[in-house]
Amino acid sequence: LTVCGESVDLTLIDVPTFIYGSREDHIVPWQTAYASTSILSGPLKFVLGASGHIAGVINPPAKKKRSYWVNDSDLPESADDWFAGAIEHPGSWWTTWVEWLDQYGGRKVEPPAQPGNAQFPVIEPAPGRYVLQRA
């Protein structure tokens, strides 16, 4: 890959990576998203969600809609081979994402009781007046 005239070797990226694809995505076909598993070299997890480009991604767990597929075996070279061994789960893929994040996120801490502090005082109540600005 070349970015701004500089060569980038994607195989050197070895950070933990969660790769998501939507089964009926017309913008990023899931097999194309899956191809990232053969390029990146860190700990990888691929999850396939039902539906298309938007609905599959924004499907929150509370809605109890749609489904997703996971294959916890090694990532085969072929997306079709991955899918053949995948197990479908009802609901949102978000719960699997949270479980995956937990192993890399460090310890959980309680949020502060009040926003802001002496160094960074609160400017105004959320969500802020900027959301009311018209372009």
PDB file of C-alpha atoms in Angstrom:
ATOM      1  CA  LEU A   1       0.000   0.000   0.000  1.00  0.00           C
ATOM      2  CA  THR A   2       1.227   3.505  -0.762  1.00  0.00           C
ATOM      3  CA  VAL A   3      -0.062   6.489   1.228  1.00  0.00           C
ATOM      4  CA  CYS A   4       1.062  10.016   0.313  1.00  0.00           C
ATOM      5  CA  GLY A   5       3.969   8.537  -1.600  1.00  0.00           C
ATOM      6  CA  GLU A   6       5.132   6.405   1.337  1.00  0.00           C
ATOM      7  CA  SER A   7       5.116   2.624   1.216  1.00  0.00           C
ATOM      8  CA  VAL A   8       3.175   0.969   4.051  1.00  0.00           C
ATOM      9  CA  ASP A   9       3.573  -2.736   4.796  1.00  0.00           C
ATOM     10  CA  LEU A  10       0.249  -3.777   6.324  1.00  0.00           C
ATOM     11  CA  THR A  11       1.654  -7.163   7.315  1.00  0.00           C
ATOM     12  CA  LEU A  12       3.695  -5.340   9.985  1.00  0.00           C
ATOM     13  CA  ILE A  13       0.540  -4.231  11.793  1.00  0.00           C
ATOM     14  CA  ASP A  14       0.447  -6.554  14.770  1.00  0.00           C
ATOM     15  CA  VAL A  15      -2.074  -4.894  17.097  1.00  0.00           C
ATOM     16  CA  PRO A  16      -5.203  -6.752  18.205  1.00  0.00           C
ATOM     17  CA  THR A  17      -7.820  -6.228  15.500  1.00  0.00           C
ATOM     18  CA  PHE A  18     -11.554  -6.912  15.516  1.00  0.00           C
ATOM     19  CA  ILE A  19     -12.784  -7.118  11.932  1.00  0.00           C
ATOM     20  CA  TYR A  20     -16.490  -6.848  11.247  1.00  0.00           C
ATOM     21  CA  GLY A  21     -18.376  -7.456   8.008  1.00  0.00           C
ATOM     22  CA  SER A  22     -22.083  -7.323   7.201  1.00  0.00           C
ATOM     23  CA  ARG A  23     -23.397 -10.273   5.210  1.00  0.00           C
ATOM     24  CA  GLU A  24     -25.489  -8.206   2.787  1.00  0.00           C
ATOM     25  CA  ASP A  25     -23.228  -5.143   2.624  1.00  0.00           C
ATOM     26  CA  HIS A  26     -23.245  -3.694  -0.887  1.00  0.00           C
ATOM     27  CA  ILE A  27     -20.429  -1.214  -0.158  1.00  0.00           C
ATOM     28  CA  VAL A  28     -17.897  -3.496   1.560  1.00  0.00           C
ATOM     29  CA  PRO A  29     -18.724  -7.104   0.654  1.00  0.00           C
ATOM     30  CA  TRP A  30     -18.046  -9.241   3.710  1.00  0.00           C
ATOM     31  CA  GLN A  31     -15.581 -11.417   1.812  1.00  0.00           C
ATOM     32  CA  THR A  32     -13.523  -8.283   1.145  1.00  0.00           C
ATOM     33  CA  ALA A  33     -13.604  -7.347   4.841  1.00  0.00           C
ATOM     34  CA  TYR A  34     -12.548 -10.904   5.655  1.00  0.00           C
ATOM     35  CA  ALA A  35      -9.526 -10.548   3.349  1.00  0.00           C
ATOM     36  CA  SER A  36      -7.979  -8.282   6.018  1.00  0.00           C
ATOM     37  CA  THR A  37      -7.373 -11.413   8.088  1.00  0.00           C
ATOM     38  CA  SER A  38      -4.671 -12.515   5.651  1.00  0.00           C
ATOM     39  CA  ILE A  39      -2.988  -9.111   5.597  1.00  0.00           C
ATOM     40  CA  LEU A  40      -2.783  -8.093   9.268  1.00  0.00           C
ATOM     41  CA  SER A  41      -0.635 -10.082  11.678  1.00  0.00           C
ATOM     42  CA  GLY A  42      -1.800  -9.351  15.229  1.00  0.00           C
ATOM     43  CA  PRO A  43      -4.416 -11.223  17.230  1.00  0.00           C
ATOM     44  CA  LEU A  44      -7.459 -11.154  14.927  1.00  0.00           C
ATOM     45  CA  LYS A  45     -11.164 -11.779  15.364  1.00  0.00           C
ATOM     46  CA  PHE A  46     -13.613 -11.743  12.468  1.00  0.00           C
ATOM     47  CA  VAL A  47     -17.360 -11.444  13.048  1.00  0.00           C
ATOM     48  CA  LEU A  48     -20.036 -11.436  10.370  1.00  0.00           C
ATOM     49  CA  GLY A  49     -23.279  -9.624  11.077  1.00  0.00           C
ATOM     50  CA  ALA A  50     -26.612 -10.097   9.355  1.00  0.00           C
ATOM     51  CA  SER A  51     -28.120  -7.368   7.193  1.00  0.00           C
ATOM     52  CA  GLY A  52     -26.473  -4.626   5.204  1.00  0.00           C
ATOM     53  CA  HIS A  53     -23.964  -1.803   5.522  1.00  0.00           C
ATOM     54  CA  ILE A  54     -25.839   0.216   8.159  1.00  0.00           C
ATOM     55  CA  ALA A  55     -28.476  -1.997   9.809  1.00  0.00           C
ATOM     56  CA  GLY A  56     -26.014  -4.774  10.567  1.00  0.00           C
ATOM     57  CA  VAL A  57     -23.623  -2.418  12.313  1.00  0.00           C
ATOM     58  CA  ILE A  58     -26.045  -0.362  14.403  1.00  0.00           C
ATOM     59  CA  ASN A  59     -28.110  -3.300  15.645  1.00  0.00           C
ATOM     60  CA  PRO A  60     -27.984  -2.815  19.454  1.00  0.00           C
ATOM     61  CA  PRO A  61     -28.400  -5.759  21.821  1.00  0.00           C
ATOM     62  CA  ALA A  62     -31.580  -4.359  23.386  1.00  0.00           C
ATOM     63  CA  LYS A  63     -33.487  -4.686  20.097  1.00  0.00           C
ATOM     64  CA  LYS A  64     -32.931  -8.473  19.967  1.00  0.00           C
ATOM     65  CA  LYS A  65     -32.976  -8.367  16.168  1.00  0.00           C
ATOM     66  CA  ARG A  66     -30.886  -9.992  13.482  1.00  0.00           C
ATOM     67  CA  SER A  67     -27.960 -12.313  14.144  1.00  0.00           C
ATOM     68  CA  TYR A  68     -24.232 -12.727  13.665  1.00  0.00           C
ATOM     69  CA  TRP A  69     -21.735 -15.502  12.898  1.00  0.00           C
ATOM     70  CA  VAL A  70     -18.527 -16.387  14.742  1.00  0.00           C
ATOM     71  CA  ASN A  71     -15.937 -19.018  13.939  1.00  0.00           C
ATOM     72  CA  ASP A  72     -13.510 -19.470  16.832  1.00  0.00           C
ATOM     73  CA  SER A  73     -11.177 -21.813  14.956  1.00  0.00           C
ATOM     74  CA  ASP A  74      -8.093 -20.527  13.171  1.00  0.00           C
ATOM     75  CA  LEU A  75      -8.893 -18.103  10.377  1.00  0.00           C
ATOM     76  CA  PRO A  76      -8.806 -20.057   7.112  1.00  0.00           C
ATOM     77  CA  GLU A  77      -7.561 -18.361   3.964  1.00  0.00           C
ATOM     78  CA  SER A  78     -10.980 -18.503   2.305  1.00  0.00           C
ATOM     79  CA  ALA A  79     -13.945 -16.449   3.540  1.00  0.00           C
ATOM     80  CA  ASP A  80     -16.250 -19.225   2.360  1.00  0.00           C
ATOM     81  CA  ASP A  81     -14.309 -21.783   4.423  1.00  0.00           C
ATOM     82  CA  TRP A  82     -14.625 -19.474   7.445  1.00  0.00           C
ATOM     83  CA  PHE A  83     -18.386 -19.212   6.922  1.00  0.00           C
ATOM     84  CA  ALA A  84     -18.762 -22.974   6.496  1.00  0.00           C
ATOM     85  CA  GLY A  85     -17.421 -23.446  10.031  1.00  0.00           C
ATOM     86  CA  ALA A  86     -19.143 -20.425  11.571  1.00  0.00           C
ATOM     87  CA  ILE A  87     -21.943 -20.622  14.122  1.00  0.00           C
ATOM     88  CA  GLU A  88     -24.907 -18.261  13.915  1.00  0.00           C
ATOM     89  CA  HIS A  89     -25.946 -16.487  17.117  1.00  0.00           C
ATOM     90  CA  PRO A  90     -29.209 -14.558  17.580  1.00  0.00           C
ATOM     91  CA  GLY A  91     -29.049 -10.864  18.458  1.00  0.00           C
ATOM     92  CA  SER A  92     -26.362  -8.236  18.182  1.00  0.00           C
ATOM     93  CA  TRP A  93     -22.661  -8.831  17.593  1.00  0.00           C
ATOM     94  CA  TRP A  94     -21.931  -6.000  20.048  1.00  0.00           C
ATOM     95  CA  THR A  95     -21.815  -8.409  23.002  1.00  0.00           C
ATOM     96  CA  THR A  96     -19.044 -10.396  21.295  1.00  0.00           C
ATOM     97  CA  TRP A  97     -17.210  -7.128  20.589  1.00  0.00           C
ATOM     98  CA  VAL A  98     -17.422  -6.092  24.254  1.00  0.00           C
ATOM     99  CA  GLU A  99     -16.074  -9.485  25.361  1.00  0.00           C
ATOM    100  CA  TRP A 100     -13.216  -9.133  22.878  1.00  0.00           C
ATOM    101  CA  LEU A 101     -12.448  -5.564  24.023  1.00  0.00           C
ATOM    102  CA  ASP A 102     -12.363  -6.605  27.683  1.00  0.00           C
ATOM    103  CA  GLN A 103      -9.157  -8.568  27.180  1.00  0.00           C
ATOM    104  CA  TYR A 104      -7.343  -5.483  25.841  1.00  0.00           C
ATOM    105  CA  GLY A 105      -8.968  -2.591  27.701  1.00  0.00           C
ATOM    106  CA  GLY A 106      -7.234  -2.656  31.072  1.00  0.00           C
ATOM    107  CA  ARG A 107      -9.004  -2.409  34.390  1.00  0.00           C
ATOM    108  CA  LYS A 108     -12.415  -0.790  34.598  1.00  0.00           C
ATOM    109  CA  VAL A 109     -12.766   2.382  36.663  1.00  0.00           C
ATOM    110  CA  GLU A 110     -15.788   4.229  37.972  1.00  0.00           C
ATOM    111  CA  PRO A 111     -16.629   7.411  36.063  1.00  0.00           C
ATOM    112  CA  PRO A 112     -16.329  10.673  37.992  1.00  0.00           C
ATOM    113  CA  ALA A 113     -19.455  11.754  39.879  1.00  0.00           C
ATOM    114  CA  GLN A 114     -19.356  15.156  38.179  1.00  0.00           C
ATOM    115  CA  PRO A 115     -17.948  16.200  34.804  1.00  0.00           C
ATOM    116  CA  GLY A 116     -14.938  18.504  34.686  1.00  0.00           C
ATOM    117  CA  ASN A 117     -12.198  19.264  37.198  1.00  0.00           C
ATOM    118  CA  ALA A 118      -9.975  22.179  38.260  1.00  0.00           C
ATOM    119  CA  GLN A 119      -7.828  21.867  35.131  1.00  0.00           C
ATOM    120  CA  PHE A 120     -10.727  21.240  32.724  1.00  0.00           C
ATOM    121  CA  PRO A 121     -13.889  22.966  34.023  1.00  0.00           C
ATOM    122  CA  VAL A 122     -17.295  22.273  32.488  1.00  0.00           C
ATOM    123  CA  ILE A 123     -18.047  24.749  29.703  1.00  0.00           C
ATOM    124  CA  GLU A 124     -21.797  24.125  29.450  1.00  0.00           C
ATOM    125  CA  PRO A 125     -24.308  21.292  29.919  1.00  0.00           C
ATOM    126  CA  ALA A 126     -24.281  18.410  27.453  1.00  0.00           C
ATOM    127  CA  PRO A 127     -24.779  18.025  24.590  1.00  0.00           C
ATOM    128  CA  GLY A 128     -23.504  21.597  24.048  1.00  0.00           C
ATOM    129  CA  ARG A 129     -24.875  24.441  21.953  1.00  0.00           C
ATOM    130  CA  TYR A 130     -22.900  23.367  18.878  1.00  0.00           C
ATOM    131  CA  VAL A 131     -25.451  20.620  18.193  1.00  0.00           C
ATOM    132  CA  LEU A 132     -28.083  23.308  17.644  1.00  0.00           C
ATOM    133  CA  GLN A 133     -25.990  25.196  15.069  1.00  0.00           C
ATOM    134  CA  ARG A 134     -27.311  25.129  11.523  1.00  0.00           C
ATOM    135  CA  ALA A 135     -24.815  24.732   8.711  1.00  0.00           C
TER     136      ALA A 135
END
